[in-house]
Amino acid sequence: MMLLKAVISVLIFSPTAFALVEDLDDTFKDNRMDDIWLVDPPIPTEARAFPHLHSKFYAPWCGYCKKLEPVWQEVGAELTHSGSPVRVGKMDATAYSGVASEFGVRGYPTIKLLKGELAYNYKGPRTKDDIIEFTNRVAGPAVRSLPSRQMFVHISKRHSVLFVYVGGESPLKEKYIEVASELIVYTYFFYASEDILTESVTLPELPSVLVFKDGTYFTYDEYEDGSLTSWVNRERFQSYMQIDGFTLYELGETGKLVAIAVTDEKDQTEKSIRLKGFVQRVATEQKEQYNRDFQFGHMEGNDYINSLIMGEVSVPNIIILNTSNEQYFLPAEPVENLQQLLNFFNSVLDGSAPAFGGDGIFQRIKRVVYDAKSTIMSVFRSSPVLGCFLFGLPLGVISLMCYGICTAESDDSTDDMEFIKREGFTDEDEEESDNEARRKIKHTEEEEDKEDENEEETKEKVD
């Protein structure tokens, strides 16, 4: 009896016992409106059966899609066992290219959460926890209620960045809901009444939109901050954070300059610690002055930065990136104290600091050459044999073709010269031969004229 119970338990809870991730076909688009779907990587779509759909579009030959597959199965199992209303599925975009095109799939894998008429792209890390967190956030209401102060305190501790609308019905609330529906992929949005906020929060007016982060809060000001969408985009990150290639791409959408302390975490020197501390102090102590213009953080190592600027940045160092036009700024002299760092920031803001890089035609050509060179070098480093096959074989074939063409032309000209020599011709001989031929033709014509004259005289005598 105990053995039978154990078997039943395995059947119920094993992720392979159910179609936790559904294989989708082109009929999916006709009946998906009844559920929320989570569909993974661009190509096919994976889904389960619930009110929303998390779907993955993939390509069978895509290495990243294959790497994501076990994670996707874990996502399907986790959401199923937690009672989530989201169905998880996958679709082969190569087999159903029309559906993939309709959903705007441009690469593989692509993860989308489909919620009614809306489709949300997932751009975060490809880990189970991150995908599930994204799913739970987007599948719920765009704006959530905070019914009590206890709930407000609890939520504030759980989220590093928190947007809250305070007040009653208003045009600002309508705009806030609209922005939340668009940007729910990045962060959470709440609404509350004024009395649930802590005593430390003071509002200039009602209604208001606030962002809580870095142990403090900021209030949205339409006249100083511009559109609500732009403000939320700028404020959805902590003022100071660890930056990698993915987060730097995300930061590009904020419109802020990105100030980075480039350090070597494996070999922490006193200078590295000092520079990192300077940037963090500006982010926390000078936020009123620099928060609107700068996003601050640190990056481990300089490999990514070097590839980005197509140059070499010494470590440790400070670099400011303008992601909108691909320009970057470096301090003219080593930063030894906080005041020197502030002077550097101010020189970038007032335009006196020299800008490097950019997105001009020369930089674009340089980027193409740099990327091609980097790709070739990475292939040779990872697999010299494959590199020789991919690049050596075509070059060898082209070299043989060029050699054959050159050799053929050389042989033809040599054969012509040998023929001329065998016949005893030179340029002078050929000219003399032409003159002799013309003399013979003239002599023949004169003889024919004399014969004609003789025939006429003979005819006259006979007459």
Coordinates of C-alpha atoms in Angstrom, one line a residue:
M1 CA 0.0 0.0 0.0
M2 CA 2.8 2.4 0.9
L3 CA 4.5 1.6 -2.4
L4 CA 1.3 2.4 -4.3
K5 CA 1.1 5.8 -2.6
A6 CA 4.7 6.5 -3.6
V7 CA 4.0 5.8 -7.2
I8 CA 0.8 8.0 -7.2
S9 CA 2.8 10.8 -5.7
V10 CA 5.4 10.6 -8.4
L11 CA 2.7 10.6 -11.1
I12 CA 1.1 13.7 -9.6
F13 CA 4.1 15.9 -8.9
S14 CA 6.6 14.9 -11.6
P15 CA 6.9 17.7 -14.2
T16 CA 7.0 15.2 -17.0
A17 CA 3.6 13.8 -16.0
F18 CA 1.7 16.7 -17.5
A19 CA 2.0 18.8 -20.7
L20 CA 3.4 21.6 -18.5
V21 CA 4.7 23.2 -21.7
E22 CA 2.4 22.9 -24.7
D23 CA 3.6 22.6 -28.3
L24 CA 1.6 25.2 -30.2
D25 CA 0.6 25.4 -33.9
D26 CA -0.9 28.0 -36.2
T27 CA -4.4 27.4 -34.6
F28 CA -3.1 29.0 -31.4
K29 CA -3.6 32.5 -32.6
D30 CA -7.4 31.9 -33.1
N31 CA -8.1 30.7 -29.5
R32 CA -5.4 32.3 -27.4
M33 CA -7.7 35.2 -26.3
D34 CA -9.4 33.0 -23.7
D35 CA -6.2 32.5 -21.7
I36 CA -3.0 34.2 -20.6
W37 CA -0.1 32.6 -22.4
L38 CA 3.7 32.6 -21.7
V39 CA 5.4 31.8 -25.0
D40 CA 9.1 31.3 -25.2
P41 CA 11.7 32.0 -27.9
P42 CA 11.0 33.4 -31.3
I43 CA 10.0 30.6 -33.6
P44 CA 7.6 28.1 -32.0
T45 CA 5.6 28.9 -29.0
E46 CA 5.3 26.9 -25.8
A47 CA 2.2 27.2 -23.7
R48 CA 0.1 25.7 -20.9
A49 CA -3.6 26.0 -20.3
F50 CA -4.6 28.9 -18.0
P51 CA -6.0 32.5 -18.4
H52 CA -2.8 33.9 -19.7
L53 CA -0.1 32.5 -21.9
H54 CA 3.7 32.5 -21.5
S55 CA 5.0 31.5 -24.9
K56 CA 8.5 30.7 -26.3
F57 CA 9.3 31.1 -30.0
Y58 CA 12.3 29.0 -31.0
A59 CA 14.2 27.5 -33.9
P60 CA 15.3 23.9 -33.8
W61 CA 18.8 24.8 -34.9
C62 CA 19.2 27.6 -32.3
G63 CA 21.8 26.9 -29.6
Y64 CA 20.4 29.5 -27.2
C65 CA 16.9 27.9 -27.7
K66 CA 18.3 24.5 -26.7
K67 CA 20.0 26.0 -23.7
L68 CA 16.7 27.6 -22.6
E69 CA 14.7 24.4 -23.0
P70 CA 15.3 22.8 -19.6
V71 CA 14.7 26.2 -17.9
W72 CA 11.5 26.6 -19.8
Q73 CA 10.3 23.2 -18.6
E74 CA 11.0 24.3 -15.0
V75 CA 9.0 27.5 -15.6
G76 CA 6.1 25.4 -16.8
A77 CA 6.2 23.1 -13.8
E78 CA 6.6 25.9 -11.3
L79 CA 3.7 27.9 -12.6
T80 CA 1.5 24.8 -12.8
H81 CA 2.1 23.7 -9.3
S82 CA 1.7 27.2 -7.9
G83 CA -1.8 27.5 -9.4
S84 CA -0.9 30.3 -11.7
P85 CA -3.5 31.2 -14.4
V86 CA -0.7 31.4 -17.0
R87 CA -0.4 28.7 -19.6
V88 CA 3.1 28.0 -20.8
G89 CA 3.8 27.0 -24.4
K90 CA 6.4 26.9 -27.2
M91 CA 6.1 27.3 -30.9
D92 CA 8.6 26.4 -33.7
A93 CA 8.8 29.7 -35.5
T94 CA 10.5 28.0 -38.5
A95 CA 7.4 25.8 -39.0
Y96 CA 4.9 28.5 -38.3
S97 CA 6.7 31.6 -39.6
G98 CA 3.4 33.4 -40.3
V99 CA 2.4 33.3 -36.6
A100 CA 5.9 34.3 -35.5
S101 CA 5.8 37.2 -37.9
E102 CA 2.4 38.3 -36.7
F103 CA 3.7 38.5 -33.2
G104 CA 6.8 40.4 -34.3
V105 CA 9.4 37.7 -33.6
R106 CA 12.8 38.9 -34.9
G107 CA 15.2 36.6 -33.2
Y108 CA 15.6 33.3 -31.3
P109 CA 14.6 32.5 -28.7
T110 CA 11.9 35.1 -28.0
I111 CA 9.7 35.1 -24.9
K112 CA 6.4 36.8 -24.9
L113 CA 3.5 37.0 -22.4
L114 CA 0.2 37.3 -24.3
K115 CA -2.6 38.9 -22.3
G116 CA -5.7 39.7 -24.3
E117 CA -4.8 42.1 -27.1
L118 CA -1.4 42.9 -25.4
A119 CA 1.9 41.1 -26.0
Y120 CA 4.8 41.8 -23.6
N121 CA 8.4 41.0 -24.5
Y122 CA 10.6 39.5 -21.9
K123 CA 14.2 40.9 -22.1
G124 CA 15.6 39.8 -18.7
P125 CA 18.0 37.1 -17.7
R126 CA 17.1 33.6 -18.9
T127 CA 16.7 32.1 -15.4
K128 CA 13.7 30.3 -13.9
D129 CA 13.3 32.8 -11.1
D130 CA 13.6 35.9 -13.3
I131 CA 11.1 34.6 -15.8
I132 CA 8.6 33.6 -13.2
E133 CA 8.9 36.9 -11.4
F134 CA 8.2 38.7 -14.8
T135 CA 5.3 36.4 -15.4
N136 CA 3.6 37.0 -12.0
R137 CA 4.1 40.7 -12.3
V138 CA 2.8 41.1 -15.9
A139 CA 0.0 38.6 -15.6
G140 CA -1.6 40.5 -12.7
P141 CA -3.3 43.9 -12.8
A142 CA -1.2 46.7 -14.2
V143 CA -1.8 48.8 -11.0
R144 CA -2.2 47.0 -7.7
S145 CA -3.9 48.4 -4.6
L146 CA -2.2 49.1 -1.2
P147 CA -5.1 48.8 1.2
S148 CA -3.1 49.4 4.5
R149 CA 0.0 51.0 5.9
Q150 CA 1.3 47.5 6.9
M151 CA 1.0 46.4 3.3
F152 CA 2.8 49.5 2.1
V153 CA 5.7 48.8 4.5
H154 CA 5.8 45.2 3.5
I155 CA 5.8 45.9 -0.2
S156 CA 8.5 48.6 0.2
K157 CA 10.8 46.1 1.8
R158 CA 10.3 43.6 -1.0
H159 CA 10.9 45.9 -3.9
S160 CA 14.0 48.1 -4.5
V161 CA 12.0 50.4 -6.7
L162 CA 8.3 51.2 -6.2
F163 CA 5.9 53.5 -8.0
V164 CA 2.8 54.7 -6.2
Y165 CA -0.1 56.9 -7.2
V166 CA -1.7 58.7 -4.3
G167 CA -5.1 60.4 -4.7
G168 CA -8.6 59.8 -6.2
E169 CA -9.9 59.8 -9.7
S170 CA -8.1 62.3 -12.0
P171 CA -6.6 62.7 -15.5
L172 CA -3.2 61.9 -13.8
K173 CA -4.5 58.6 -12.6
E174 CA -5.7 57.7 -16.1
K175 CA -2.3 58.5 -17.5
Y176 CA -0.6 56.6 -14.7
I177 CA -2.7 53.4 -15.5
E178 CA -1.8 53.9 -19.2
V179 CA 1.9 54.1 -18.4
A180 CA 1.7 51.1 -16.0
S181 CA 0.1 49.0 -18.7
E182 CA 3.1 49.7 -21.0
L183 CA 5.9 49.5 -18.5
I184 CA 4.7 46.7 -16.2
V185 CA 7.4 44.6 -17.9
Y186 CA 10.0 46.5 -15.9
T187 CA 8.6 47.2 -12.4
Y188 CA 5.5 47.3 -10.2
F189 CA 2.9 50.0 -10.0
F190 CA 0.6 50.6 -7.0
Y191 CA -2.1 53.1 -5.9
A192 CA -3.0 54.2 -2.4
S193 CA -4.7 56.8 -0.3
E194 CA -2.7 59.4 1.5
D195 CA -3.3 58.0 5.0
I196 CA -1.5 54.6 4.3
L197 CA 1.9 56.4 3.7
T198 CA 4.3 56.7 6.6
E199 CA 4.8 60.0 8.4
S200 CA 8.1 60.7 6.7
V201 CA 6.3 61.1 3.4
T202 CA 5.0 64.6 2.6
L203 CA 3.2 65.4 -0.6
P204 CA 3.3 68.8 -2.3
E205 CA -0.2 68.2 -3.7
L206 CA -2.8 65.6 -4.5
P207 CA -3.0 63.7 -6.7
S208 CA 0.8 62.8 -6.9
V209 CA 3.0 60.0 -8.3
L210 CA 6.0 59.0 -6.2
V211 CA 8.9 56.6 -6.7
F212 CA 10.4 55.0 -3.6
K213 CA 14.0 53.9 -3.9
D214 CA 17.4 54.2 -2.3
G215 CA 15.9 54.7 1.1
T216 CA 14.1 57.8 0.0
Y217 CA 11.4 59.0 -2.5
F218 CA 11.0 61.4 -5.4
T219 CA 7.8 63.1 -6.5
Y220 CA 6.9 63.5 -10.2
D221 CA 6.8 67.1 -11.4
E222 CA 5.3 67.5 -14.9
Y223 CA 7.0 70.8 -15.5
E224 CA 10.5 69.7 -14.5
D225 CA 10.4 66.0 -15.5
G226 CA 8.5 66.0 -18.8
S227 CA 6.1 63.2 -19.7
L228 CA 5.2 60.6 -17.1
T229 CA 6.4 57.8 -19.3
S230 CA 9.9 59.3 -19.7
W231 CA 10.1 60.0 -15.9
V232 CA 9.1 56.4 -15.0
N233 CA 11.7 55.1 -17.5
R234 CA 14.4 57.2 -16.0
E235 CA 13.5 56.4 -12.4
R236 CA 12.9 52.6 -12.6
F237 CA 16.5 51.8 -11.6
Q238 CA 18.2 52.3 -8.3
S239 CA 20.5 55.4 -8.3
Y240 CA 23.6 53.2 -7.9
M241 CA 23.8 49.6 -9.1
Q242 CA 26.1 46.9 -10.5
I243 CA 26.1 47.2 -14.3
D244 CA 26.7 44.5 -16.9
G245 CA 26.0 44.3 -20.7
F246 CA 22.3 43.6 -20.2
T247 CA 21.6 46.3 -17.6
L248 CA 23.6 48.8 -19.7
Y249 CA 21.3 48.0 -22.7
E250 CA 18.3 48.6 -20.4
L251 CA 19.8 51.9 -19.1
G252 CA 20.0 53.1 -22.7
E253 CA 16.2 53.5 -22.6
T254 CA 16.3 56.0 -19.7
G255 CA 18.0 58.8 -21.7
K256 CA 20.5 59.3 -18.8
L257 CA 24.2 59.5 -19.0
V258 CA 25.7 56.4 -17.4
A259 CA 28.6 57.0 -15.0
I260 CA 30.6 53.8 -14.4
A261 CA 33.4 53.0 -12.0
V262 CA 35.4 50.3 -13.9
T263 CA 37.1 48.1 -11.4
D264 CA 38.7 44.6 -11.1
E265 CA 36.7 42.7 -8.4
K266 CA 39.3 39.9 -8.4
D267 CA 42.1 42.3 -7.6
Q268 CA 40.7 45.1 -5.4
T269 CA 43.3 47.8 -5.0
E270 CA 42.9 50.9 -2.8
K271 CA 42.4 53.0 -5.9
S272 CA 39.5 50.8 -7.1
I273 CA 37.8 50.9 -3.8
R274 CA 38.2 54.7 -3.6
L275 CA 36.8 55.3 -7.1
K276 CA 33.9 53.0 -6.5
G277 CA 33.2 54.8 -3.2
F278 CA 33.3 58.3 -4.9
V279 CA 30.7 57.3 -7.5
Q280 CA 28.5 55.8 -4.9
R281 CA 28.7 58.9 -2.7
V282 CA 27.6 61.1 -5.6
A283 CA 24.7 58.8 -6.3
T284 CA 23.4 58.9 -2.7
E285 CA 24.6 62.3 -1.4
Q286 CA 24.3 64.5 -4.5
K287 CA 21.1 62.9 -6.0
E288 CA 19.2 66.2 -6.0
Q289 CA 21.8 67.7 -8.3
Y290 CA 22.7 64.7 -10.5
N291 CA 19.8 62.3 -10.4
R292 CA 18.0 63.7 -13.4
D293 CA 21.1 63.5 -15.7
F294 CA 23.1 60.5 -14.5
Q295 CA 22.7 56.8 -13.7
F296 CA 25.5 55.6 -11.5
G297 CA 27.1 52.2 -11.0
H298 CA 30.2 50.0 -11.2
M299 CA 31.3 47.3 -13.7
E300 CA 33.6 44.4 -13.0
G301 CA 36.5 44.3 -15.5
N302 CA 36.9 46.3 -18.7
D303 CA 36.3 43.7 -21.4
Y304 CA 32.8 44.8 -22.2
I305 CA 33.6 48.5 -22.1
N306 CA 36.6 47.9 -24.4
S307 CA 34.4 46.2 -27.0
L308 CA 31.8 48.9 -26.7
I309 CA 34.2 51.8 -27.3
M310 CA 36.6 49.8 -29.6
G311 CA 39.5 50.9 -27.4
E312 CA 41.3 50.2 -24.1
V313 CA 40.2 51.6 -20.8
S314 CA 42.7 51.2 -18.0
V315 CA 41.5 49.7 -14.7
P316 CA 40.5 51.2 -12.3
N317 CA 38.9 54.2 -14.1
I318 CA 35.8 56.3 -14.5
I319 CA 33.9 56.4 -17.8
I320 CA 30.7 58.2 -18.8
L321 CA 28.6 56.7 -21.6
N322 CA 26.0 58.5 -23.7
T323 CA 24.0 55.6 -25.0
S324 CA 21.8 57.8 -27.3
N325 CA 24.7 58.7 -29.6
E326 CA 27.4 56.2 -28.6
Q327 CA 29.8 58.9 -27.3
Y328 CA 31.9 58.5 -24.2
F329 CA 33.9 60.6 -21.8
L330 CA 37.1 59.9 -19.8
P331 CA 38.7 62.1 -17.2
A332 CA 41.6 64.1 -18.5
E333 CA 43.6 63.3 -15.3
P334 CA 43.4 60.6 -12.6
V335 CA 40.6 61.2 -10.1
E336 CA 42.1 61.4 -6.7
N337 CA 39.3 63.0 -4.7
L338 CA 35.6 63.6 -4.8
Q339 CA 35.9 67.2 -6.0
Q340 CA 37.8 66.1 -9.1
L341 CA 35.0 63.6 -9.8
L342 CA 32.4 66.3 -9.5
N343 CA 34.4 68.6 -11.7
F344 CA 34.5 65.9 -14.3
F345 CA 30.7 65.3 -14.1
N346 CA 30.1 69.1 -14.4
S347 CA 32.4 69.4 -17.5
V348 CA 30.4 66.7 -19.2
L349 CA 27.1 68.5 -18.4
D350 CA 28.3 71.9 -19.6
G351 CA 29.9 70.5 -22.8
S352 CA 33.5 71.4 -22.0
A353 CA 34.7 67.8 -21.7
P354 CA 36.0 66.3 -24.9
A355 CA 33.7 63.6 -26.3
F356 CA 35.0 60.4 -28.0
G357 CA 33.3 57.9 -30.2
G358 CA 29.9 58.7 -31.7
D359 CA 27.7 57.3 -34.4
G360 CA 29.2 59.0 -37.4
I361 CA 30.0 57.2 -40.7
F362 CA 33.6 56.7 -39.8
Q363 CA 32.7 55.1 -36.4
R364 CA 30.2 52.8 -38.2
I365 CA 32.8 51.6 -40.6
K366 CA 35.2 51.1 -37.7
R367 CA 32.5 49.1 -35.9
V368 CA 32.0 46.8 -38.8
V369 CA 35.7 46.1 -39.1
Y370 CA 36.1 45.8 -35.3
D371 CA 33.2 43.3 -35.0
A372 CA 34.5 41.2 -38.0
K373 CA 38.0 41.1 -36.5
S374 CA 36.6 40.2 -33.0
T375 CA 34.5 37.4 -34.5
I376 CA 37.4 35.9 -36.4
M377 CA 39.7 36.1 -33.3
S378 CA 37.1 34.5 -31.0
V379 CA 36.5 31.6 -33.4
F380 CA 40.3 30.9 -33.7
R381 CA 40.6 31.2 -29.9
S382 CA 37.8 28.8 -29.2
S383 CA 38.5 26.3 -32.0
P384 CA 41.6 26.8 -34.2
V385 CA 40.7 23.9 -36.4
L386 CA 37.2 25.3 -37.1
G387 CA 38.7 28.7 -37.7
C388 CA 41.1 27.4 -40.3
F389 CA 38.3 25.5 -42.0
L390 CA 35.9 28.5 -42.0
F391 CA 38.4 31.2 -43.1
G392 CA 41.4 29.3 -44.4
L393 CA 39.6 27.1 -46.9
P394 CA 37.8 30.0 -48.7
L395 CA 41.0 32.1 -48.8
G396 CA 42.9 29.0 -50.2
V397 CA 40.3 28.5 -53.0
I398 CA 40.4 32.2 -53.9
S399 CA 44.2 32.2 -54.0
L400 CA 44.2 29.2 -56.3
M401 CA 41.7 30.9 -58.6
C402 CA 43.8 34.0 -58.8
Y403 CA 47.0 32.0 -59.4
G404 CA 45.2 30.1 -62.2
I405 CA 44.0 33.3 -63.9
C406 CA 47.4 35.0 -63.7
T407 CA 49.2 31.8 -65.0
A408 CA 46.8 31.4 -67.9
E409 CA 47.4 35.0 -69.1
S410 CA 51.1 34.5 -68.8
D411 CA 51.1 31.3 -70.8
D412 CA 49.0 32.8 -73.7
S413 CA 51.4 35.8 -74.0
T414 CA 54.4 33.4 -73.9
D415 CA 52.9 31.2 -76.6
D416 CA 52.3 34.2 -78.9
M417 CA 55.9 35.3 -78.5
E418 CA 57.2 31.8 -79.2
F419 CA 55.0 31.6 -82.4
I420 CA 56.4 35.0 -83.7
K421 CA 59.9 33.9 -83.0
R422 CA 59.4 30.5 -84.8
E423 CA 58.0 32.4 -87.9
G424 CA 60.9 34.8 -87.8
F425 CA 58.7 37.8 -87.5
T426 CA 59.5 41.0 -85.8
D427 CA 57.7 44.3 -85.8
E428 CA 59.9 45.6 -88.7
D429 CA 59.5 42.3 -90.6
E430 CA 55.8 42.6 -90.3
E431 CA 55.8 46.2 -91.6
E432 CA 58.1 45.2 -94.6
S433 CA 55.8 42.3 -95.4
D434 CA 52.8 44.7 -95.6
N435 CA 54.7 47.1 -97.9
E436 CA 55.7 44.2 -100.2
A437 CA 52.1 43.0 -100.4
R438 CA 50.9 46.5 -101.4
R439 CA 53.6 46.7 -104.2
K440 CA 52.5 43.3 -105.6
I441 CA 48.9 44.4 -105.7
K442 CA 49.8 47.7 -107.4
H443 CA 52.0 45.8 -110.0
T444 CA 49.1 43.4 -110.7
E445 CA 46.7 46.2 -111.3
E446 CA 49.2 47.9 -113.7
E447 CA 49.5 44.7 -115.7
E448 CA 45.8 44.3 -115.9
D449 CA 45.5 47.9 -117.2
K450 CA 48.1 47.3 -120.0
E451 CA 46.3 44.1 -121.1
D452 CA 43.0 46.0 -121.4
E453 CA 44.7 48.7 -123.5
N454 CA 46.3 46.0 -125.8
E455 CA 42.9 44.3 -126.3
E456 CA 41.3 47.7 -127.3
E457 CA 44.1 48.4 -129.9
T458 CA 43.8 45.0 -131.4
K459 CA 40.0 45.4 -131.7
E460 CA 40.4 48.8 -133.5
K461 CA 42.9 47.3 -136.0
V462 CA 40.5 44.6 -136.9
D463 CA 37.7 47.0 -137.5

